[in-house]
Tab-separated table of C-alpha atoms and ligand atoms in Angstrom:
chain	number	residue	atom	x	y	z
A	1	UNK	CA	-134.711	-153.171	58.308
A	2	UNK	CA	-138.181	-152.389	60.384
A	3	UNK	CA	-137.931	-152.657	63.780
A	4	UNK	CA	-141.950	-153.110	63.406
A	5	UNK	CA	-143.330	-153.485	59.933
A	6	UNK	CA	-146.821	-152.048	58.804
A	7	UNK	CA	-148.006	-155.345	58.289
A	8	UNK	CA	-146.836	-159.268	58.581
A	9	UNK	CA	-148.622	-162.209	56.443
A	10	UNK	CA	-150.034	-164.343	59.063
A	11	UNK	CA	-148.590	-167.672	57.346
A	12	UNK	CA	-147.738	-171.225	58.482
A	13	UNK	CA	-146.914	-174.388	57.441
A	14	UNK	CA	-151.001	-174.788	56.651
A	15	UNK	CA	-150.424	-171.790	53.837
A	16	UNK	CA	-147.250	-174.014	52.580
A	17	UNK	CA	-149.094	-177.492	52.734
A	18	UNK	CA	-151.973	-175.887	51.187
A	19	UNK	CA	-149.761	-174.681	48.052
A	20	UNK	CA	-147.740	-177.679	47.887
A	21	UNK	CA	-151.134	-179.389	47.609
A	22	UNK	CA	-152.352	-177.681	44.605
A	23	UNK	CA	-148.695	-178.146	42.790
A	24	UNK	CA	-148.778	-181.596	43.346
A	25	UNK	CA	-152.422	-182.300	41.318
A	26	UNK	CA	-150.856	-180.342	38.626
A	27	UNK	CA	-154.042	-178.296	37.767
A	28	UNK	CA	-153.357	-174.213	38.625
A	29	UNK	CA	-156.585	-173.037	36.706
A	30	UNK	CA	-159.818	-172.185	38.620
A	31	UNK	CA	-161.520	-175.870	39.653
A	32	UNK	CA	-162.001	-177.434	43.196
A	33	UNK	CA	-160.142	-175.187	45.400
A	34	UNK	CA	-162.020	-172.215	44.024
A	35	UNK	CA	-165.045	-174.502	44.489
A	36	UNK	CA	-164.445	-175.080	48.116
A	37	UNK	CA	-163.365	-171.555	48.692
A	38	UNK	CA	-166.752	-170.171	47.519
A	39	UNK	CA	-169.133	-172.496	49.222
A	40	UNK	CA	-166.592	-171.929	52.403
A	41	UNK	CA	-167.236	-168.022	52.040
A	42	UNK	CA	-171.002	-168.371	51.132
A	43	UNK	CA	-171.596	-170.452	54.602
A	44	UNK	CA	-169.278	-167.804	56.277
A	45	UNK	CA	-171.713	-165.119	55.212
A	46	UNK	CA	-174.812	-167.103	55.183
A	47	UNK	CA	-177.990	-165.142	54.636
A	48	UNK	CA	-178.183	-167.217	51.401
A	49	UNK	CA	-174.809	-165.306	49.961
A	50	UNK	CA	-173.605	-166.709	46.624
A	51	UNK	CA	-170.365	-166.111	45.950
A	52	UNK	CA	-167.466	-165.824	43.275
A	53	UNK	CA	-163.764	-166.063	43.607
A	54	UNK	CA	-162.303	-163.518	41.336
A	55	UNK	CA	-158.764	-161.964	40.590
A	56	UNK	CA	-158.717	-159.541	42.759
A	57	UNK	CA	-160.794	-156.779	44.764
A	58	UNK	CA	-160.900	-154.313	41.730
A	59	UNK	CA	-162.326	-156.924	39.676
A	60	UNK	CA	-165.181	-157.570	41.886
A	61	UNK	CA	-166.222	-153.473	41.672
A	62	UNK	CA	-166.202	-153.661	38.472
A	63	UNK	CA	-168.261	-156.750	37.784
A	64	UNK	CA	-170.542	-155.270	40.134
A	65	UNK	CA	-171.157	-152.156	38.141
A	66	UNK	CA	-171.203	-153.538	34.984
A	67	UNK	CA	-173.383	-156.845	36.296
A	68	UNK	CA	-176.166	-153.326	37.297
A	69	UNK	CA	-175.645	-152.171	33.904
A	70	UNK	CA	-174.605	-149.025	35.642
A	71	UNK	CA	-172.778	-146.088	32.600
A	72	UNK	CA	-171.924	-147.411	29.433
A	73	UNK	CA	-172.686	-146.621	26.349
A	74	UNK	CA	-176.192	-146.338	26.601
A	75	UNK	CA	-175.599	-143.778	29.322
A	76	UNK	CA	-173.552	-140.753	29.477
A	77	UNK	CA	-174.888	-139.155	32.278
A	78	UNK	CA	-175.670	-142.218	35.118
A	79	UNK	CA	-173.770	-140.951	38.683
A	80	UNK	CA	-172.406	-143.478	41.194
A	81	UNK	CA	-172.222	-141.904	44.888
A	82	UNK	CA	-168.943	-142.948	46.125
A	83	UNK	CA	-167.243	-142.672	49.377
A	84	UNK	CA	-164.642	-139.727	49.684
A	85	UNK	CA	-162.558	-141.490	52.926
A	86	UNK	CA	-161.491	-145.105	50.558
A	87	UNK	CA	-159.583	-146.575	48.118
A	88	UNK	CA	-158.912	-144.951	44.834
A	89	UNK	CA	-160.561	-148.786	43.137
A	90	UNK	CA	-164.030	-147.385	43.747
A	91	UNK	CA	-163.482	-144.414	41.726
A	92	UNK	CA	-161.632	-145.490	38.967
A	93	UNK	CA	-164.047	-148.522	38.653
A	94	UNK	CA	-166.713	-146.692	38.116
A	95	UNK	CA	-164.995	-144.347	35.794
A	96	UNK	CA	-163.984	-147.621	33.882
A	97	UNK	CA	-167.629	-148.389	34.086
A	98	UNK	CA	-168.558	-144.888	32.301
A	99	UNK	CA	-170.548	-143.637	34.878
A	100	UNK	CA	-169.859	-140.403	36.933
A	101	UNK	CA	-168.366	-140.257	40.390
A	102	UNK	CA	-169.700	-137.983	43.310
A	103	UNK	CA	-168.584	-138.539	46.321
A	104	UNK	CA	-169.920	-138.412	49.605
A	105	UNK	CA	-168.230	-137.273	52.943
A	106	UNK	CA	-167.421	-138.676	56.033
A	107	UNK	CA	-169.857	-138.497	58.801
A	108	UNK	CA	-167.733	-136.384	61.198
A	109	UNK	CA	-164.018	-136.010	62.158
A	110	UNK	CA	-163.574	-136.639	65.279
A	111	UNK	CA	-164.859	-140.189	65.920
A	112	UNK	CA	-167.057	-141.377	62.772
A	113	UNK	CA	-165.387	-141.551	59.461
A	114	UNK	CA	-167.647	-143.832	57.610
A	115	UNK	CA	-169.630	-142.488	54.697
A	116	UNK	CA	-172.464	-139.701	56.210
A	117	UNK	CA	-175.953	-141.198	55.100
A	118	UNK	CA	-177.386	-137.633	55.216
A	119	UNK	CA	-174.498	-136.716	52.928
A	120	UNK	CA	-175.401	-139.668	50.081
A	121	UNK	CA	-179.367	-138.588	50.903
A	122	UNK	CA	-177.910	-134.843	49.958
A	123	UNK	CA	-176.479	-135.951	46.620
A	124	UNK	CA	-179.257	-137.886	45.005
A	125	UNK	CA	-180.139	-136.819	41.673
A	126	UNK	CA	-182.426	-137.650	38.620
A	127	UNK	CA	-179.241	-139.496	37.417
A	128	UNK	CA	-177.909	-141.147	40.551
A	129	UNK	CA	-178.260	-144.862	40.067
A	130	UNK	CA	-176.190	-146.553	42.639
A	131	UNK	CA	-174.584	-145.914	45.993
A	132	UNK	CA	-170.675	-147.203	46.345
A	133	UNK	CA	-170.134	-147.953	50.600
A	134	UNK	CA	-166.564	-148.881	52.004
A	135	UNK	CA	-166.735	-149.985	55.789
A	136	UNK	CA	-163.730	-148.221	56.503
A	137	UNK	CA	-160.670	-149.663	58.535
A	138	UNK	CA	-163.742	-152.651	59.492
A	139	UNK	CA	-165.864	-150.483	61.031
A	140	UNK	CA	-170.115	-150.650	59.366
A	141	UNK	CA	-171.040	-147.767	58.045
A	142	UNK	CA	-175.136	-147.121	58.955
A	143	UNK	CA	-175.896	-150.109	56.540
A	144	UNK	CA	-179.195	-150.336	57.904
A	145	UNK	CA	-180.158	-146.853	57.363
A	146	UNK	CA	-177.905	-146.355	54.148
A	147	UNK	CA	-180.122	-149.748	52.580
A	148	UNK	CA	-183.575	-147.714	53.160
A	149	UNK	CA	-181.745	-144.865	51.514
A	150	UNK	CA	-181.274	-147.015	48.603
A	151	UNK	CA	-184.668	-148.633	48.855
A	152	UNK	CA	-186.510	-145.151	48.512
A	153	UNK	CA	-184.832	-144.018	46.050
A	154	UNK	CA	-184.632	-147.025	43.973
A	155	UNK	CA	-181.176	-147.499	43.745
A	156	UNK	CA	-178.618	-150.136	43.955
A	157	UNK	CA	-176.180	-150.806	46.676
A	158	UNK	CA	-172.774	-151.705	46.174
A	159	UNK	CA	-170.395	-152.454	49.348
A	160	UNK	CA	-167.008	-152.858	48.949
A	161	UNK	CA	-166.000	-155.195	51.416
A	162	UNK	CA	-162.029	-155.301	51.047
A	163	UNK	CA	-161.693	-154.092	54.861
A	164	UNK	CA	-164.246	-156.318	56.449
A	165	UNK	CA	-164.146	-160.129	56.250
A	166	UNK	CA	-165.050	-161.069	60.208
A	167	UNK	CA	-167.303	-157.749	61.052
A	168	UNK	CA	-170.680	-157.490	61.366
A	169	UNK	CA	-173.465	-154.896	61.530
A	170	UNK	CA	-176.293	-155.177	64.454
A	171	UNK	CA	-179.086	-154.331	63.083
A	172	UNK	CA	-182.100	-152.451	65.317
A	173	UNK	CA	-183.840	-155.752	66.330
A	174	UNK	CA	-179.914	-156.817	68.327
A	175	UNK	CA	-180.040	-159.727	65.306
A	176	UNK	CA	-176.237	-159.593	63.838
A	177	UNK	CA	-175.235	-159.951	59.854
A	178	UNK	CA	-171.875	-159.872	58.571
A	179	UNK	CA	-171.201	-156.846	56.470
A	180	UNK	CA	-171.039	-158.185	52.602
A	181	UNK	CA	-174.893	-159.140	52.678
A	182	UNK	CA	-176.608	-155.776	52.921
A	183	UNK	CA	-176.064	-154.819	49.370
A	184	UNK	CA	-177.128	-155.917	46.015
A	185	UNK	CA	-173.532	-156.499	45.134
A	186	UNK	CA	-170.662	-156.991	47.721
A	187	UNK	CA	-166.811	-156.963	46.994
A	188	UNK	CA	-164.153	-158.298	48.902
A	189	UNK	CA	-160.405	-158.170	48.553
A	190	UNK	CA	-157.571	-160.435	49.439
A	191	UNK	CA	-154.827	-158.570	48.738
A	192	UNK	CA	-151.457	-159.256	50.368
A	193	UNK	CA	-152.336	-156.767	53.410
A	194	UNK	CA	-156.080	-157.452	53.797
A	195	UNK	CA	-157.846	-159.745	56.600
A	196	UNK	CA	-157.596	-162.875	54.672
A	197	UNK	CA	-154.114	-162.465	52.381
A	198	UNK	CA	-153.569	-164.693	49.515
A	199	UNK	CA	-151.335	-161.979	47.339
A	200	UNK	CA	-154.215	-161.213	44.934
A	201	UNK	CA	-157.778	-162.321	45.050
A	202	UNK	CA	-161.726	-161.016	45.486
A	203	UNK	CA	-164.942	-162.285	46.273
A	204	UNK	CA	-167.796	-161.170	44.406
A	205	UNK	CA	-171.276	-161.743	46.671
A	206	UNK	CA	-174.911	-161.281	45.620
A	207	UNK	CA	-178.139	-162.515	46.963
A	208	UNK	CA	-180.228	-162.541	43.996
A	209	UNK	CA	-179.741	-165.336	41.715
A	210	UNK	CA	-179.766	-163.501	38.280
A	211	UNK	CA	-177.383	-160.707	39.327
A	212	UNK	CA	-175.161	-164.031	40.146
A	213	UNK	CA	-175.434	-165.416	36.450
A	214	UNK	CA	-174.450	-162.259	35.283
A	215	UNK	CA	-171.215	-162.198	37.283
A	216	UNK	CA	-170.189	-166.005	36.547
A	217	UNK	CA	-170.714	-165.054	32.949
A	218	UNK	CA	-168.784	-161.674	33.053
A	219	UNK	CA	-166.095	-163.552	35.385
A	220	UNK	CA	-164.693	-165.644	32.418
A	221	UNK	CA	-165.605	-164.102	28.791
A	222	UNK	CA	-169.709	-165.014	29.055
A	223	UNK	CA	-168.347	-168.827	28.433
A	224	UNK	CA	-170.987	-171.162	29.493
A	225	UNK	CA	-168.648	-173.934	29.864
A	226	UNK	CA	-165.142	-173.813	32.107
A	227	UNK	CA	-161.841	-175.691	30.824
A	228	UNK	CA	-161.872	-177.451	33.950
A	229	UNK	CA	-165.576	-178.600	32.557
A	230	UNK	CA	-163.928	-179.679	29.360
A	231	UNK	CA	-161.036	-181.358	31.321
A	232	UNK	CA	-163.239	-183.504	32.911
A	233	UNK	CA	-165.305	-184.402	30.071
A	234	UNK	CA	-168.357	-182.682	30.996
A	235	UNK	CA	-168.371	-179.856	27.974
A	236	UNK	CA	-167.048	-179.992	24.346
A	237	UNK	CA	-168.392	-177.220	23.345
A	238	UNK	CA	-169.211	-173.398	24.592
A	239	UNK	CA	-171.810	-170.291	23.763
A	240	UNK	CA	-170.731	-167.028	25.016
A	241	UNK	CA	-173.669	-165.636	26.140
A	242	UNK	CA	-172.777	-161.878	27.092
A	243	UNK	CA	-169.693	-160.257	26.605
A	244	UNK	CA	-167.484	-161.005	29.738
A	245	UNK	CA	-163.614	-160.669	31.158
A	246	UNK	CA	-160.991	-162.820	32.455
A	247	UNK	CA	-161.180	-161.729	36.614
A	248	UNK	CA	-160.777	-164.985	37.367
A	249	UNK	CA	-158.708	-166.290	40.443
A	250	UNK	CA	-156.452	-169.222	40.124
A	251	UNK	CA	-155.885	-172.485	42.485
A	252	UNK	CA	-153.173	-171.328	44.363
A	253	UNK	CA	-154.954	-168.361	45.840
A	254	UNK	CA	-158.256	-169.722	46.069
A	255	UNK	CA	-156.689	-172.626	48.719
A	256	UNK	CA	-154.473	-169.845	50.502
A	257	UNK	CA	-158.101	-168.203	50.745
A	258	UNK	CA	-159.127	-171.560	52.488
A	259	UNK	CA	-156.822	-172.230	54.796
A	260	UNK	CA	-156.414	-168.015	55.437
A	261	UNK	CA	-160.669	-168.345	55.940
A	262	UNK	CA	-160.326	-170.780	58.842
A	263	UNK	CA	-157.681	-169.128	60.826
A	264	UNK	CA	-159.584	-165.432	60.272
A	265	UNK	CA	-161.463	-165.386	63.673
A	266	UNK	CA	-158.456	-166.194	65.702
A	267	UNK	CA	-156.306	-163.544	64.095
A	268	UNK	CA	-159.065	-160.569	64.411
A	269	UNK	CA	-159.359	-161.957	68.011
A	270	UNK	CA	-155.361	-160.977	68.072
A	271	UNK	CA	-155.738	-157.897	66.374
A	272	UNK	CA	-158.769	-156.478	68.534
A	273	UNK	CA	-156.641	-157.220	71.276
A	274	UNK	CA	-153.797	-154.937	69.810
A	275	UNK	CA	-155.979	-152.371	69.110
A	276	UNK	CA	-157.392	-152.304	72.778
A	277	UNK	CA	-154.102	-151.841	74.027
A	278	UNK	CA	-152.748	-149.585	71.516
A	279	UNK	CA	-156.331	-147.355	72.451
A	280	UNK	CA	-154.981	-147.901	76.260
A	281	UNK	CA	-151.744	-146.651	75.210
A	282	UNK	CA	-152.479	-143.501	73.346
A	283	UNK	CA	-155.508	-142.372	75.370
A	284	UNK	CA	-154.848	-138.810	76.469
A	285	UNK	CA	-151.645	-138.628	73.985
A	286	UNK	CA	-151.401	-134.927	73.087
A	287	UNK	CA	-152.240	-134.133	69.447
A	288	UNK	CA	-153.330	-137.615	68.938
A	289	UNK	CA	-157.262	-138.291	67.833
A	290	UNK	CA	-158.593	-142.108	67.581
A	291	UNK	CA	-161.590	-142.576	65.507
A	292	UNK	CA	-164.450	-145.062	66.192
A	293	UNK	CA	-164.206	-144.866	70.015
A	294	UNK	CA	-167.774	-144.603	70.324
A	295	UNK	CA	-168.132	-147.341	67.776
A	296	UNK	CA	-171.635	-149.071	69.050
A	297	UNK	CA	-172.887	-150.338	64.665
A	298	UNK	CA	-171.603	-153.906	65.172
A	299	UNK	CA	-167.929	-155.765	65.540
A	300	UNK	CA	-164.531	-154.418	64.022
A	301	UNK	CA	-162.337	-156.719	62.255
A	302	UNK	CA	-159.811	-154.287	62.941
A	303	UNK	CA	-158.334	-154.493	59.733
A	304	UNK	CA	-156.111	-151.347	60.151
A	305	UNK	CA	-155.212	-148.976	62.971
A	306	UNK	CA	-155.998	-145.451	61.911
A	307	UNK	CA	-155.324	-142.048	64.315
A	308	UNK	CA	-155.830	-138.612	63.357
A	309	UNK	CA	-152.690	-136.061	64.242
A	310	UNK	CA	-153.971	-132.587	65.300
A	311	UNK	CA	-153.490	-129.657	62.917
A	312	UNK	CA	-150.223	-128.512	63.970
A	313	UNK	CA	-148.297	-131.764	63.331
A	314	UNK	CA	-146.469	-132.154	60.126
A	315	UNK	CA	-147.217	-135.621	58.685
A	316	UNK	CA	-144.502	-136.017	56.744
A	317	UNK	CA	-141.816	-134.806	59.082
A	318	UNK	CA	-143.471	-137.226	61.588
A	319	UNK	CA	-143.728	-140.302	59.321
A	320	UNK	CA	-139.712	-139.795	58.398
A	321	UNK	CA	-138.953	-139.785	62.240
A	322	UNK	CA	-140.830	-142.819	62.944
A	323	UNK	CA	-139.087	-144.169	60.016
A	324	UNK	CA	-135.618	-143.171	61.296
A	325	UNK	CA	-136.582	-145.122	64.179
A	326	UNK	CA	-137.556	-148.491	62.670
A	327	UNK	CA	-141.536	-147.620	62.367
A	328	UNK	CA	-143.338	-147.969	59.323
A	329	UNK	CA	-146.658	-146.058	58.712
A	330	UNK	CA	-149.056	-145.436	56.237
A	331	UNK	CA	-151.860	-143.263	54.821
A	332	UNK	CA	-155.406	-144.345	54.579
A	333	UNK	CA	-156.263	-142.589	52.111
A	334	UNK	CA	-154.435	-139.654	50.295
A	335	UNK	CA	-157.381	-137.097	49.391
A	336	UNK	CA	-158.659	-138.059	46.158
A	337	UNK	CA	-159.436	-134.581	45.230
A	338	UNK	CA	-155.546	-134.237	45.034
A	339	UNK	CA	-154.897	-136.970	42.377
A	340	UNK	CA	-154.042	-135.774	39.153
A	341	UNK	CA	-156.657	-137.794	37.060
A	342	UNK	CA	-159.118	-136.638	40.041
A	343	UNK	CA	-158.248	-132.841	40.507
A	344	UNK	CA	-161.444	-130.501	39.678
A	345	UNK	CA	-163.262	-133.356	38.510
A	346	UNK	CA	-164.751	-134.692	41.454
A	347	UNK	CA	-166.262	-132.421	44.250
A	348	UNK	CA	-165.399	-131.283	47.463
A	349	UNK	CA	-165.726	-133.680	50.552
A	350	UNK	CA	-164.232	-131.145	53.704
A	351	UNK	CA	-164.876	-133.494	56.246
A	352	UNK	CA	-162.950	-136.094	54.792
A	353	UNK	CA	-159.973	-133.862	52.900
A	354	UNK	CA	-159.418	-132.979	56.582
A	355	UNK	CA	-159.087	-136.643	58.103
A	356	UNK	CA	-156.934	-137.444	54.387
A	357	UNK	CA	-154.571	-134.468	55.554
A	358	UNK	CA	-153.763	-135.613	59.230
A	359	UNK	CA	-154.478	-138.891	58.992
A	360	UNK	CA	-151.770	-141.764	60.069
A	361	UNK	CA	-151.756	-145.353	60.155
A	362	UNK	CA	-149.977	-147.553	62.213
A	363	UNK	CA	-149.210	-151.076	62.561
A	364	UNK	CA	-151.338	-153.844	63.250
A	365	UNK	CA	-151.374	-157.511	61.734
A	366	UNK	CA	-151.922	-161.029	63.996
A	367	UNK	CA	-149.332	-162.023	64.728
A	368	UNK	CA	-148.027	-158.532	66.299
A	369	UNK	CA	-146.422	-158.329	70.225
A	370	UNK	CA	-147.611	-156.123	73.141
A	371	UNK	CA	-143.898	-154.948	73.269
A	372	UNK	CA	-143.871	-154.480	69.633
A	373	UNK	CA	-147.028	-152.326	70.339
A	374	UNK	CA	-145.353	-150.272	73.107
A	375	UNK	CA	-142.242	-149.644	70.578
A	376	UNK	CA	-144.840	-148.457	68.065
A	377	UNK	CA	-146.355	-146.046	70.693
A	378	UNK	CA	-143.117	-144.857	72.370
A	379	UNK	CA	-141.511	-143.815	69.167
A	380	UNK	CA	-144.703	-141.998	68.336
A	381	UNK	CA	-145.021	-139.869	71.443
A	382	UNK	CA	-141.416	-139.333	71.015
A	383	UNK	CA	-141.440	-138.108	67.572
A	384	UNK	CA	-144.676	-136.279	68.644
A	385	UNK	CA	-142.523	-134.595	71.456
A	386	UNK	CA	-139.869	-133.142	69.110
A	387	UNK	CA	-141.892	-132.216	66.461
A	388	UNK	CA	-141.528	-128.506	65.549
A	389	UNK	CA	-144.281	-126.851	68.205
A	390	UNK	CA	-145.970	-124.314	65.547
A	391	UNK	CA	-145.028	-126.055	62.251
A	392	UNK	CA	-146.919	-124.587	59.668
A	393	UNK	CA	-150.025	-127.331	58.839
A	394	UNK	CA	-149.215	-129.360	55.987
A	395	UNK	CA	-151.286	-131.970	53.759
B	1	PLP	C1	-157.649	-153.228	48.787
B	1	PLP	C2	-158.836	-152.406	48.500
B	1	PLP	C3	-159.497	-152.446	47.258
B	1	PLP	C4	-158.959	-153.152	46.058
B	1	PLP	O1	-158.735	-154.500	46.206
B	1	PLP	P1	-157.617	-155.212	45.309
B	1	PLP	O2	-157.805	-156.659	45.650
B	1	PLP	O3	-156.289	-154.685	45.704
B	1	PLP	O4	-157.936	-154.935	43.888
B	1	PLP	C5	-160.671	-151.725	47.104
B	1	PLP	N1	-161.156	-150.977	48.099
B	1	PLP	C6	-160.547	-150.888	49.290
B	1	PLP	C7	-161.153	-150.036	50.348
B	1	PLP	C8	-159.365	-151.580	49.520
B	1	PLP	O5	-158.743	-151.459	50.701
């Protein structure tokens, strides 16, 4: 139906062996694989990362908030400063948590859209207790200067990581470190469409060894002792410790997340090539803004390939004629001031309601052609050509 699609799973016959492998032992529920997969991750990361395979992205945020002991019943009134440019998972996980969300804009429009570390400084308050950080589209936010936030204020950092496995941040001293181990809690996603795809599955990362207890416990109903555990003879018997959830992540996806883990720096080698051209391509294009140009914070995974559309251009109009022509294009993100559970209940972010009003995404996965590029671009600056000159802006 798509002449190009949004995105592609970058699969092969590793991704089939690797399933066929885990039907064949007959054991689906969290054991070896997910083993494997989180000492593979943890060396990925390194600066001593320990990490948990969980369910799914969501799952991860909300360990992490509930691991901090962040809202609850205890507390009414603690606020978690979340980014206004993201996913709507960090808000509603810290609503789930019972803690208040106050967002923090964008740094500017034009070329930095990560969160605005002046902006989180801005909204401190008695009751802030954590700051929320999505590395938008792959791209660090100021990590370094956004930790020392954190550090003088005594709060915890959270980064959700769904958009970055690959990038890095380089810090002041030129030393690199992959985003995922600035924080006290890190989050990563595996969803269908992310970086590494296995159709659902997180990673939950710490550092700190008790913060990591907390989230094995809350991972699988504050069991000390696994079924796999019991399989094998090791455990007859369990305590449950602290009350906990079932986020965890099963075979299948944890030896997708394998094989998908090995083959990661070749395919963001393939998409930063894309996005190169696809910059080449639309530099100069009337009406057409690309962020992160000047991006100098560390390396791009390029998990996405956002532009901005000037004013003028209706979105929707524009989306439904690249549609008509076989291109399919997305949003990244819908203003979360305009979501019904959200509406007056969060506060303004202008910076960012701007970039959520023009914004448009377009394709970008491995496994994606230079001429497959160019079709992508042509039908845009053709659709760009014949849209209405003064169309009244819409959202
Ligand atoms: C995908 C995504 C999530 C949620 O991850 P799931 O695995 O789908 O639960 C959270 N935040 C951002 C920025 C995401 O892109």
């Amino acid at each position: 139906m798509w002449r190009v699609q949004l995105h592609k799973i970058n699969y092969d016959e590793r991704e089939y062996n690797a399933v066929k492998e885990v039907l064949d032992s007959g054991w689906l529920a969290i054991s070896e694989k997910t083993q494997a997969f989180e000492s593979s991750f943890s060396q990925f990361l390194g600066n001593d990362s320990k990490c948990l395979a969980v369910s799914n992205g969501t799952a991860a945020l909300h360990m992490a908030l509930l691991a901090l002991g962040i809202g609850g019943k205890s507390s009414q009134t603690d606020e978690v400063i979340t980014p206004a440019l993201t996913f709507i998972a960090d808000q509603n996980t810290v609503e789930f948590a019972g803690a208040k969300n106050v967002l923090a804009d964008i740094t500017s429009i034009n070329d930095d859209w990560s969160i605005d570390p002046d902006d989180i400084e801005a909204k401190i308050t008695p009751n802030t207790k954590a700051v929320m950080i999505v590395h938008y589209a792959g791209y660090a936010c100021d990590i370094e200067r956004i930790s020392a936030i954190c550090k003088k204020h005594n709060l915890f950092l959270i980064e959700d990581c769904a958009h970055t496995p690959g990038a890095d941040y380089c810090l002041a001293d030129g030393t690199r470190q992959p985003l995922g181990t600035f924080g006290d809690i890190a989050a990563f996603s595996f969803f269908a469409n992310k970086n590494i795809a296995v159709g659902e599955g997180g990673m939950v990362v710490t550092r700190n060894t008790q913060l990591f207890e907390k989230l094995r416990l809350l991972r699988s109903h504050g069991m000390s002792a696994a079924s796999f555990d019991r399989y094998k003879g090791r455990a007859s018997s369990y305590d449950v410790a602290q009350p906990g959830l079932n986020y965890r992540i099963n075979e299948i996806s944890s030896a997708l997340g394998l094989v998908q883990l090995s083959k990661l720096d070749e395919a963001n080698e393939k998409r930063k090539k894309l996005v190169e051209y696809y910059c080449k391509r639309l530099d100069g294009v009337k009406d057409v803004l690309i962020p992160y140009k000047n991006f100098t914070r560390g390396k791009s995974n390029y998990h996405i390939m956002p532009i901005l559309l000037s004013e003028k251009i209706d979105r929707a109009a524009l989306m439904e004629s690249m549609k008509n022509a076989g291109v399919q294009t997305s949003i990244h993100y819908p203003a979360i001031q305009n979501f019904s559970a959200y509406k007056n209940k969060v506060n303004s972010t202008p910076r960012a309601e701007y970039v959520c009003a023009h914004q448009l995404t377009l394709p970008l996965y491995p496994q994606m052609t230079i001429e497959e590029v160019d079709i992508v671009c042509d039908v845009l600056i053709g659709a760009l050509a014949n849209a209405p000159a003064d169309a009244a802006p819409k959202g």
